[in-house]
mmCIF file of C-alpha atoms in Angstrom:
data_model
loop_
_atom_site.group_PDB
_atom_site.id
_atom_site.type_symbol
_atom_site.label_atom_id
_atom_site.label_comp_id
_atom_site.label_asym_id
_atom_site.label_seq_id
_atom_site.Cartn_x
_atom_site.Cartn_y
_atom_site.Cartn_z
ATOM 1 C CA MET A 36 -49.005 41.831 0.879
ATOM 2 C CA PRO A 37 -46.973 38.891 1.919
ATOM 3 C CA LEU A 38 -47.727 35.650 1.643
ATOM 4 C CA ARG A 39 -46.213 34.749 5.188
ATOM 5 C CA ALA A 40 -46.021 30.921 5.315
ATOM 6 C CA PRO A 41 -42.608 30.641 4.049
ATOM 7 C CA LEU A 42 -40.789 28.700 1.407
ATOM 8 C CA ARG A 43 -37.315 26.981 2.277
ATOM 9 C CA SER A 44 -34.230 26.068 0.675
ATOM 10 C CA ARG A 45 -30.850 24.089 1.481
ATOM 11 C CA ALA A 46 -30.188 23.627 5.145
ATOM 12 C CA ARG A 47 -27.895 25.830 6.743
ATOM 13 C CA ALA A 48 -27.161 26.918 10.553
ATOM 14 C CA GLY A 49 -29.526 29.903 11.598
ATOM 15 C CA ALA A 50 -30.316 31.805 14.522
ATOM 16 C CA ALA A 51 -33.516 31.436 16.798
ATOM 17 C CA ALA A 52 -35.257 32.838 19.327
ATOM 18 C CA PRO A 53 -36.670 31.847 22.799
ATOM 19 C CA ILE A 54 -40.044 29.485 22.124
ATOM 20 C CA ARG A 55 -42.413 29.633 25.262
ATOM 21 C CA GLY A 56 -44.161 31.634 27.872
ATOM 22 C CA ALA A 57 -45.413 29.688 30.919
ATOM 23 C CA ALA A 58 -48.742 31.244 31.167
ATOM 24 C CA ALA A 59 -51.781 29.875 29.462
ATOM 25 C CA SER A 60 -52.496 34.009 28.740
ATOM 26 C CA ARG A 61 -49.231 33.919 26.635
ATOM 27 C CA ALA A 62 -50.207 30.391 25.122
ATOM 28 C CA LEU A 63 -53.935 31.931 23.911
ATOM 29 C CA ALA A 64 -52.689 35.380 22.846
ATOM 30 C CA GLY A 65 -50.478 33.773 20.245
ATOM 31 C CA ALA A 66 -51.906 30.787 18.441
ATOM 32 C CA ALA A 67 -49.013 31.234 15.410
ATOM 33 C CA ALA A 68 -46.119 31.353 17.855
ATOM 34 C CA LEU A 69 -44.270 29.092 19.668
ATOM 35 C CA ALA A 70 -45.935 28.601 22.901
ATOM 36 C CA GLY A 71 -47.727 26.497 25.444
ATOM 37 C CA ALA A 72 -48.903 26.636 28.845
ATOM 38 C CA SER A 73 -51.092 25.560 31.662
ATOM 39 C CA CYS A 74 -53.562 28.415 33.396
ATOM 40 C CA LEU A 75 -52.865 31.187 35.337
ATOM 41 C CA PRO A 76 -49.497 32.897 36.058
ATOM 42 C CA ASP A 77 -47.715 32.742 39.309
ATOM 43 C CA GLU A 78 -44.312 34.124 40.715
ATOM 44 C CA ARG A 79 -42.596 30.946 40.142
ATOM 45 C CA PRO A 80 -39.823 31.022 36.964
ATOM 46 C CA TYR A 81 -41.005 29.792 33.737
ATOM 47 C CA TRP A 82 -38.659 27.281 33.660
ATOM 48 C CA VAL A 83 -40.014 25.541 36.693
ATOM 49 C CA ILE A 84 -42.216 22.447 36.154
ATOM 50 C CA ASP A 85 -43.777 22.238 39.741
ATOM 51 C CA HIS A 86 -47.110 21.049 38.150
ATOM 52 C CA THR A 87 -48.423 19.174 35.177
ATOM 53 C CA ASP A 88 -47.465 21.548 32.041
ATOM 54 C CA ALA A 89 -47.885 21.566 28.133
ATOM 55 C CA LEU A 90 -44.649 22.168 26.719
ATOM 56 C CA ALA A 91 -45.059 21.452 22.755
ATOM 57 C CA MET A 92 -46.908 20.248 19.764
ATOM 58 C CA ARG A 93 -45.625 18.192 17.563
ATOM 59 C CA PHE A 94 -47.365 18.079 13.738
ATOM 60 C CA GLU A 95 -46.514 15.636 10.887
ATOM 61 C CA VAL A 96 -48.638 14.538 7.967
ATOM 62 C CA ILE A 97 -49.267 10.606 8.269
ATOM 63 C CA GLU A 98 -50.889 10.489 4.904
ATOM 64 C CA ARG A 99 -50.245 12.450 1.811
ATOM 65 C CA GLY A 100 -52.832 13.975 -0.588
ATOM 66 C CA PRO A 101 -52.707 14.757 -3.893
ATOM 67 C CA TRP A 102 -50.862 17.956 -3.820
ATOM 68 C CA GLY A 103 -48.913 16.829 -0.654
ATOM 69 C CA ALA A 104 -44.884 17.704 -0.456
ATOM 70 C CA ASP A 105 -42.560 14.725 -0.590
ATOM 71 C CA PRO A 106 -40.541 13.638 2.386
ATOM 72 C CA PRO A 107 -37.493 15.358 2.928
ATOM 73 C CA PRO A 108 -33.964 14.379 2.069
ATOM 74 C CA GLY A 109 -32.821 11.914 4.570
ATOM 75 C CA GLY A 110 -36.479 10.785 5.548
ATOM 76 C CA GLY A 111 -38.524 12.774 8.479
ATOM 77 C CA PRO A 112 -41.645 14.111 8.732
ATOM 78 C CA VAL A 113 -43.480 16.434 6.487
ATOM 79 C CA VAL A 114 -44.689 19.273 8.749
ATOM 80 C CA GLU A 115 -46.135 21.604 6.610
ATOM 81 C CA ALA A 116 -49.879 20.525 4.805
ATOM 82 C CA MET A 117 -51.975 20.726 1.751
ATOM 83 C CA PRO A 118 -55.338 20.015 0.996
ATOM 84 C CA GLY A 119 -55.771 16.228 1.186
ATOM 85 C CA ASP A 120 -52.814 15.493 3.579
ATOM 86 C CA ARG A 121 -54.016 13.687 7.082
ATOM 87 C CA VAL A 122 -52.385 15.526 9.731
ATOM 88 C CA ARG A 123 -51.762 14.575 13.728
ATOM 89 C CA ALA A 124 -51.020 16.932 16.498
ATOM 90 C CA THR A 125 -49.160 15.017 19.302
ATOM 91 C CA PRO A 126 -48.529 17.004 22.349
ATOM 92 C CA PHE A 127 -45.657 16.852 25.175
ATOM 93 C CA VAL A 128 -46.591 16.939 28.744
ATOM 94 C CA ALA A 129 -44.086 17.486 31.838
ATOM 95 C CA GLY A 130 -44.848 17.000 35.106
ATOM 96 C CA PRO A 131 -42.679 16.902 38.569
ATOM 97 C CA GLU A 132 -42.220 13.024 38.242
ATOM 98 C CA GLY A 133 -41.669 12.838 34.229
ATOM 99 C CA PRO A 134 -43.689 13.178 31.178
ATOM 100 C CA VAL A 135 -47.093 12.897 31.615
ATOM 101 C CA ASP A 136 -49.219 10.266 29.843
ATOM 102 C CA VAL A 137 -51.553 12.469 27.453
ATOM 103 C CA ALA A 138 -54.186 9.618 27.381
ATOM 104 C CA ALA A 139 -54.792 9.920 31.058
ATOM 105 C CA LEU A 140 -55.841 13.712 30.562
ATOM 106 C CA GLN A 141 -58.436 12.898 28.320
ATOM 107 C CA PRO A 142 -57.757 15.910 26.192
ATOM 108 C CA ARG A 143 -60.545 17.883 23.645
ATOM 109 C CA TRP A 144 -59.165 19.220 20.482
ATOM 110 C CA PHE A 145 -60.217 21.937 18.324
ATOM 111 C CA ALA A 146 -59.666 23.494 15.096
ATOM 112 C CA CYS A 147 -59.991 27.288 15.107
ATOM 113 C CA GLY A 148 -61.438 29.548 13.129
ATOM 114 C CA VAL A 149 -59.810 32.412 11.460
ATOM 115 C CA PRO A 150 -60.734 34.463 14.529
ATOM 116 C CA GLY A 151 -59.649 31.993 16.799
ATOM 117 C CA CYS A 152 -61.148 29.903 19.639
ATOM 118 C CA THR A 153 -60.567 32.442 22.645
ATOM 119 C CA GLY A 154 -60.131 36.477 22.373
ATOM 120 C CA ASN A 155 -63.092 38.948 22.076
ATOM 121 C CA GLN A 156 -65.299 36.702 21.083
ATOM 122 C CA LEU A 157 -65.207 33.474 22.824
ATOM 123 C CA VAL A 158 -66.669 30.079 21.051
ATOM 124 C CA ASP A 159 -68.771 28.116 23.017
ATOM 125 C CA LEU A 160 -66.347 24.713 22.722
ATOM 126 C CA ALA A 161 -68.842 22.242 24.259
ATOM 127 C CA GLU A 162 -71.298 23.052 21.264
ATOM 128 C CA ALA A 163 -68.724 23.046 18.430
ATOM 129 C CA PRO A 164 -69.996 21.044 15.704
ATOM 130 C CA PRO A 165 -67.668 18.134 14.621
ATOM 131 C CA CYS A 166 -65.108 18.781 12.187
ATOM 132 C CA GLY A 167 -64.709 17.406 8.737
ATOM 133 C CA PRO A 168 -62.223 18.005 6.257
ATOM 134 C CA ILE A 169 -60.638 21.305 7.361
ATOM 135 C CA ALA A 170 -61.386 23.912 5.142
ATOM 136 C CA LEU A 171 -58.574 26.530 4.380
ATOM 137 C CA PRO A 172 -59.019 29.060 5.697
ATOM 138 C CA LEU A 173 -61.554 27.731 8.696
ATOM 139 C CA ALA A 174 -64.423 30.197 9.091
ATOM 140 C CA GLU A 175 -65.686 29.279 12.505
ATOM 141 C CA THR A 176 -64.373 26.547 15.262
ATOM 142 C CA CYS A 177 -65.032 22.920 14.917
ATOM 143 C CA ALA A 178 -64.488 20.215 17.620
ATOM 144 C CA LEU A 179 -61.539 17.358 16.546
ATOM 145 C CA GLY A 180 -62.582 14.900 19.195
ATOM 146 C CA PRO A 181 -60.824 13.675 22.413
ATOM 147 C CA GLY A 182 -57.887 11.480 22.595
ATOM 148 C CA PRO A 183 -53.769 11.743 23.282
ATOM 149 C CA ALA A 184 -53.540 13.302 19.471
ATOM 150 C CA ALA A 185 -55.577 14.806 16.729
ATOM 151 C CA THR A 186 -56.014 13.477 13.774
ATOM 152 C CA PHE A 187 -57.639 15.638 10.939
ATOM 153 C CA GLU A 188 -57.610 15.899 7.190
ATOM 154 C CA LEU A 189 -56.931 18.887 5.225
ATOM 155 C CA GLY A 190 -60.077 19.920 3.111
ATOM 156 C CA PRO A 191 -60.792 22.559 -0.045
ATOM 157 C CA LEU A 192 -58.549 25.504 -0.714
ATOM 158 C CA LEU A 193 -60.710 28.271 -0.792
ATOM 159 C CA ASP A 194 -58.291 31.511 -0.314
ATOM 160 C CA VAL A 195 -54.487 31.150 -1.291
ATOM 161 C CA VAL A 196 -53.296 33.930 1.088
ATOM 162 C CA GLY A 197 -55.568 33.370 3.826
ATOM 163 C CA ALA A 198 -54.705 29.673 3.785
ATOM 164 C CA ALA A 199 -51.179 30.270 3.952
ATOM 165 C CA SER A 200 -51.156 33.422 6.395
ATOM 166 C CA ASN A 201 -53.498 31.733 8.664
ATOM 167 C CA GLY A 202 -52.800 27.942 8.454
ATOM 168 C CA VAL A 203 -54.760 25.775 10.739
ATOM 169 C CA ILE A 204 -55.176 26.710 14.535
ATOM 170 C CA VAL A 205 -55.237 23.749 16.673
ATOM 171 C CA MET A 206 -55.854 24.330 20.227
ATOM 172 C CA MET A 207 -55.933 21.555 23.160
ATOM 173 C CA VAL A 208 -58.125 21.539 26.206
ATOM 174 C CA ALA A 209 -57.208 19.179 28.876
ATOM 175 C CA GLY A 210 -57.388 18.828 33.024
ATOM 176 C CA THR A 211 -54.710 18.219 35.365
ATOM 177 C CA PRO A 212 -54.004 14.964 37.599
ATOM 178 C CA GLU A 213 -53.509 18.008 40.399
ATOM 179 C CA GLY A 214 -56.522 20.257 38.919
ATOM 180 C CA PRO A 215 -60.098 19.965 37.628
ATOM 181 C CA SER A 216 -61.082 17.146 34.725
ATOM 182 C CA THR A 217 -61.125 17.980 31.165
ATOM 183 C CA ARG A 218 -64.864 18.380 31.173
ATOM 184 C CA GLU A 219 -64.552 20.933 34.053
ATOM 185 C CA CYS A 220 -62.221 22.872 32.501
ATOM 186 C CA LEU A 221 -64.024 23.011 28.864
ATOM 187 C CA ARG A 222 -67.011 24.378 31.373
ATOM 188 C CA ARG A 223 -65.153 26.894 32.928
ATOM 189 C CA ALA A 224 -63.485 28.128 29.459
ATOM 190 C CA ASP A 225 -67.002 28.530 28.134
ATOM 191 C CA ALA A 226 -68.303 30.404 31.532
ATOM 192 C CA LEU A 227 -65.814 32.686 30.765
ATOM 193 C CA GLU A 228 -68.105 34.961 28.631
ATOM 194 C CA THR A 229 -70.521 35.651 30.818
ATOM 195 C CA VAL A 230 -69.169 35.328 34.413
ATOM 196 C CA SER A 231 -65.893 35.319 36.184
ATOM 197 C CA SER A 232 -64.482 31.777 36.189
ATOM 198 C CA SER A 233 -60.872 30.367 37.041
ATOM 199 C CA LEU A 234 -59.130 28.604 34.843
ATOM 200 C CA ARG A 235 -56.179 27.508 37.099
ATOM 201 C CA ASP A 236 -54.703 23.924 36.848
ATOM 202 C CA CYS A 237 -56.315 23.516 33.513
ATOM 203 C CA LEU A 238 -54.356 22.955 30.070
ATOM 204 C CA LEU A 239 -55.044 25.392 27.068
ATOM 205 C CA PHE A 240 -52.264 24.785 24.522
ATOM 206 C CA VAL A 241 -52.803 26.502 21.095
ATOM 207 C CA ARG A 242 -50.522 25.934 17.897
ATOM 208 C CA THR A 243 -50.530 26.607 14.318
ATOM 209 C CA LEU A 244 -50.331 23.995 11.649
ATOM 210 C CA ARG A 245 -48.887 25.782 8.446
ATOM 211 C CA VAL A 246 -50.101 25.443 5.236
ATOM 212 C CA GLY A 247 -47.633 24.919 2.202
ATOM 213 C CA PRO A 248 -45.082 25.111 0.764
ATOM 214 C CA THR A 249 -46.573 28.307 -0.274
ATOM 215 C CA TRP A 250 -46.019 27.978 -3.771
ATOM 216 C CA ARG A 251 -47.841 24.688 -4.051
ATOM 217 C CA THR A 252 -50.599 26.578 -2.547
ATOM 218 C CA VAL A 253 -50.501 28.743 -5.571
ATOM 219 C CA VAL A 254 -50.521 25.594 -7.843
ATOM 220 C CA ALA A 255 -53.467 23.921 -5.994
ATOM 221 C CA GLY A 256 -55.436 27.246 -5.692
ATOM 222 C CA ALA A 257 -55.497 27.537 -9.431
ATOM 223 C CA ALA A 258 -56.364 24.066 -9.989
ATOM 224 C CA MET A 259 -59.603 24.560 -7.276
ATOM 225 C CA GLY A 260 -60.785 27.476 -8.358
ATOM 226 C CA ALA A 261 -59.514 29.375 -4.818
ATOM 227 C CA THR A 262 -59.221 33.126 -4.478
ATOM 228 C CA SER A 263 -55.704 33.864 -5.405
ATOM 229 C CA PRO A 264 -53.621 37.563 -6.359
ATOM 230 C CA VAL A 265 -51.120 35.527 -8.365
ATOM 231 C CA ALA A 266 -51.173 32.594 -10.658
ATOM 232 C CA PRO A 267 -48.428 29.989 -11.088
ATOM 233 C CA ASP A 268 -47.385 31.133 -13.868
ATOM 234 C CA ASP A 269 -46.360 34.636 -11.976
ATOM 235 C CA LEU A 270 -43.979 33.009 -9.690
ATOM 236 C CA PRO A 271 -40.449 32.618 -10.276
ATOM 237 C CA TRP A 272 -38.780 29.591 -11.071
ATOM 238 C CA GLN A 273 -36.500 29.106 -8.408
ATOM 239 C CA ILE A 274 -39.160 28.429 -5.646
ATOM 240 C CA SER A 275 -40.332 25.371 -7.381
ATOM 241 C CA GLN A 276 -36.709 24.169 -7.005
ATOM 242 C CA ILE A 277 -36.857 24.267 -3.343
ATOM 243 C CA GLU A 278 -36.200 21.106 -0.991
ATOM 244 C CA PRO A 279 -39.187 19.689 1.627
ATOM 245 C CA ASP A 280 -39.351 20.567 5.178
ATOM 246 C CA VAL A 281 -36.660 19.286 7.513
ATOM 247 C CA ALA A 282 -38.557 19.158 10.952
ATOM 248 C CA PRO A 283 -36.756 19.727 14.219
ATOM 249 C CA LYS A 284 -35.435 16.562 15.848
ATOM 250 C CA ILE A 285 -33.098 16.071 18.723
ATOM 251 C CA ALA A 286 -30.434 13.142 18.325
ATOM 252 C CA HIS A 287 -28.990 13.015 22.073
ATOM 253 C CA PHE A 288 -27.597 15.257 25.279
ATOM 254 C CA ALA A 289 -24.113 16.015 25.521
ATOM 255 C CA ALA A 290 -22.810 16.495 29.161
ATOM 256 C CA TRP A 291 -19.693 17.963 31.173
ATOM 257 C CA VAL A 292 -20.196 16.599 34.700
ATOM 258 C CA PRO A 293 -17.896 16.711 37.998
ATOM 259 C CA ALA A 294 -15.936 13.445 38.894
ATOM 260 C CA PRO A 295 -15.885 12.702 42.387
ATOM 261 C CA GLY A 296 -12.045 12.830 42.463
ATOM 262 C CA GLY A 297 -11.782 16.163 40.819
ATOM 263 C CA GLY A 298 -12.004 17.234 37.122
ATOM 264 C CA GLU A 299 -14.860 16.554 34.875
ATOM 265 C CA TYR A 300 -15.740 13.710 32.509
ATOM 266 C CA PHE A 301 -18.285 13.781 29.439
ATOM 267 C CA LEU A 302 -21.159 11.588 28.121
ATOM 268 C CA GLU A 303 -23.749 11.316 25.748
ATOM 269 C CA ALA A 304 -27.247 10.593 26.856
ATOM 270 C CA GLN A 305 -30.617 9.663 25.207
ATOM 271 C CA SER A 306 -33.707 11.126 25.771
ATOM 272 C CA GLY A 307 -35.318 9.369 29.019
ATOM 273 C CA ALA A 308 -31.591 8.434 30.126
ATOM 274 C CA THR A 309 -30.505 9.325 34.120
ATOM 275 C CA LEU A 310 -27.859 11.273 34.792
ATOM 276 C CA SER A 311 -26.271 10.881 38.434
ATOM 277 C CA VAL A 312 -24.697 13.841 39.804
ATOM 278 C CA ARG A 313 -24.293 15.321 43.502
ATOM 279 C CA THR A 314 -25.384 17.842 45.340
ATOM 280 C CA GLY A 315 -24.189 21.692 44.128
ATOM 281 C CA ASP A 316 -22.653 19.904 40.817
ATOM 282 C CA GLN A 317 -22.479 22.700 38.149
ATOM 283 C CA ILE A 318 -23.050 20.614 35.170
ATOM 284 C CA ALA A 319 -22.838 21.817 31.229
ATOM 285 C CA LEU A 320 -25.534 20.335 28.949
ATOM 286 C CA SER A 321 -25.383 20.925 25.204
ATOM 287 C CA LEU A 322 -28.477 19.782 22.586
ATOM 288 C CA ILE A 323 -27.514 17.920 19.479
ATOM 289 C CA GLU A 324 -29.375 18.442 16.567
ATOM 290 C CA ALA A 325 -30.333 15.523 13.939
ATOM 291 C CA ALA A 326 -31.607 17.678 11.391
ATOM 292 C CA PRO A 327 -30.182 21.054 10.615
ATOM 293 C CA PRO A 328 -32.446 24.510 10.259
ATOM 294 C CA GLN A 329 -33.173 25.520 6.543
ATOM 295 C CA ASP A 330 -33.409 28.935 5.182
ATOM 296 C CA TYR A 331 -36.708 30.715 4.363
ATOM 297 C CA TYR A 332 -38.020 31.945 0.735
ATOM 298 C CA SER A 333 -40.738 34.281 1.673
ATOM 299 C CA VAL A 334 -43.186 35.290 -1.259
ATOM 300 C CA SER A 335 -44.230 38.570 -1.140
ATOM 301 C CA ILE A 336 -46.867 40.296 -3.562
ATOM 302 C CA ASP A 337 -46.496 43.896 -4.817
ATOM 303 C CA GLU A 338 -50.543 45.169 -3.890
ATOM 304 C CA ALA A 339 -50.410 47.506 -6.866
ATOM 305 C CA THR A 340 -48.758 45.629 -9.400
ATOM 306 C CA LEU A 341 -49.224 42.457 -7.993
ATOM 307 C CA ALA A 342 -45.392 41.343 -8.924
ATOM 308 C CA VAL A 343 -44.231 38.647 -7.124
ATOM 309 C CA SER A 344 -40.768 38.626 -5.369
ATOM 310 C CA VAL A 345 -38.929 36.053 -3.404
ATOM 311 C CA SER A 346 -36.410 37.173 -0.863
ATOM 312 C CA GLN A 347 -34.169 34.885 1.777
ATOM 313 C CA ILE A 348 -34.338 34.855 5.561
ATOM 314 C CA VAL A 349 -32.989 32.882 8.030
ATOM 315 C CA GLU A 350 -35.428 30.235 9.824
ATOM 316 C CA VAL A 351 -36.288 30.780 13.452
ATOM 317 C CA ARG A 352 -35.099 27.642 15.459
ATOM 318 C CA GLY A 353 -34.404 27.977 19.265
ATOM 319 C CA ALA A 354 -34.321 25.524 22.182
ATOM 320 C CA ALA A 355 -35.741 26.188 25.732
ATOM 321 C CA TRP A 356 -34.635 24.510 28.778
ATOM 322 C CA PHE A 357 -37.129 23.376 31.866
ATOM 323 C CA SER A 358 -36.675 21.323 35.214
ATOM 324 C CA THR A 359 -38.466 20.637 38.179
ATOM 325 C CA THR A 360 -36.209 22.762 39.992
ATOM 326 C CA PRO A 361 -35.911 26.364 40.956
ATOM 327 C CA ALA A 362 -32.003 26.673 39.618
ATOM 328 C CA PRO A 363 -31.719 28.692 36.310
ATOM 329 C CA PHE A 364 -30.500 27.445 32.890
ATOM 330 C CA GLU A 365 -27.316 29.994 32.199
ATOM 331 C CA LEU A 366 -26.704 30.142 28.304
ATOM 332 C CA THR A 367 -23.561 29.884 27.239
ATOM 333 C CA ALA A 368 -23.659 29.302 23.296
ATOM 334 C CA GLY A 369 -25.991 29.166 20.330
ATOM 335 C CA PRO A 370 -29.799 29.876 20.460
ATOM 336 C CA GLY A 371 -30.266 27.953 23.689
ATOM 337 C CA TYR A 372 -28.288 24.880 22.692
ATOM 338 C CA GLU A 373 -25.900 25.052 25.548
ATOM 339 C CA VAL A 374 -26.342 25.450 28.801
ATOM 340 C CA ASP A 375 -25.011 25.734 32.590
ATOM 341 C CA TRP A 376 -27.028 24.141 35.225
ATOM 342 C CA ARG A 377 -26.290 23.380 39.020
ATOM 343 C CA ALA A 378 -27.896 20.272 40.731
ATOM 344 C CA PRO A 379 -29.856 21.350 43.787
ATOM 345 C CA GLU A 380 -28.633 21.727 47.546
ATOM 346 C CA GLU A 381 -30.543 18.594 48.746
ATOM 347 C CA PRO A 382 -30.509 14.855 47.582
ATOM 348 C CA GLY A 383 -33.383 13.408 45.381
ATOM 349 C CA THR A 384 -34.922 13.224 41.955
ATOM 350 C CA HIS A 385 -35.058 15.722 39.301
ATOM 351 C CA HIS A 386 -36.282 16.114 35.914
ATOM 352 C CA ILE A 387 -34.931 18.147 32.786
ATOM 353 C CA TYR A 388 -36.951 18.966 29.537
ATOM 354 C CA VAL A 389 -35.795 20.694 26.607
ATOM 355 C CA VAL A 390 -38.141 21.959 23.654
ATOM 356 C CA LEU A 391 -36.446 22.354 20.104
ATOM 357 C CA ALA A 392 -39.121 24.105 17.572
ATOM 358 C CA ASP A 393 -39.381 26.474 14.676
ATOM 359 C CA ASN A 394 -42.644 28.056 13.404
ATOM 360 C CA ARG A 395 -43.664 24.622 12.291
ATOM 361 C CA SER A 396 -43.292 21.985 14.812
ATOM 362 C CA ALA A 397 -41.130 20.806 17.629
ATOM 363 C CA ALA A 398 -39.213 18.278 19.223
ATOM 364 C CA THR A 399 -38.638 17.373 22.908
ATOM 365 C CA ALA A 400 -36.333 15.451 24.901
ATOM 366 C CA TRP A 401 -35.904 15.134 28.799
ATOM 367 C CA LEU A 402 -33.427 13.717 31.229
ATOM 368 C CA ARG A 403 -33.669 12.031 34.811
ATOM 369 C CA VAL A 404 -31.427 13.342 37.334
ATOM 370 C CA GLU A 405 -30.338 11.366 40.546
ATOM 371 C CA VAL A 406 -29.038 14.240 42.873
ATOM 372 C CA ALA A 407 -27.033 12.304 45.641
ATOM 373 C CA ALA A 408 -25.543 13.649 48.682
ATOM 374 C CA ARG A 409 -21.325 14.609 48.742
#
């Protein structure tokens, strides 16, 4: 009976996995997975941004409650939350002309009950009651309200295993500039329960806020009278020594670009910078992290004896690349941190996006690419 919300210790490099599918069906099927999407699949490669698409959601604790974790060494946000913490969820939405102003989309936000906001039993999102402090775990879906980001408070801890395993499922629903409004997307989503309804060009994005660290949920649960198969005294002493979270963070890009007279030149670029290349140029791009990944400590409980054990596993963190052209990204090293990309054969302005994420939060960066004729 594992408490699946992990504990983490000292930072070191680790393996990683792909983090995103392109269709809403994939995003909604894995609320706890690293997934995001605009609605309905098509034949385009998943990395092509030829319409408005939600790529990532970043969580951060903006106000620490009585049980919250201290900031990690060196600063940065806390991305696992505890009862009493106030949390902000911020999406990143990409478009063919660059990052999209999320406020203009007028998104609606929901905290999903344990069954989820979608699935075999659809929730009437338009009738969802307003959220108060989010109970852990949350039984029924509630509305967090409109806005470019969602801000909410975590409420009482009722069940330690349920809270650590399920977290808080957060969903954003939004219309797009080229498609229906947010109100129409909500209407269509609600209609799915009784009639066939198209969600084309709607954004549905689901992400799970992790509750933890797990050892803190055990301690807080004991103080709050929460249901728990384990008491604080049963925890191995090592886990209380674990350092706070280190959230994914992108420092900058590094690139090798063909030089006009032959050879290549090296440059570094911040997110939002412009890269000037020529048609057909082969470009080597690298993502430079500002915060290294950490190890996990997975806490497990033997169902027969209730004995607690701790095992160390490698954090899952990876990078995914997207662009406004169909040219593929060829992985050259690491879990997506280094890629080769070929500029289009026609002059024009294009955009490259990258998402660096683990199972707690995400960081994003982007480049504008000006392609000139040879």
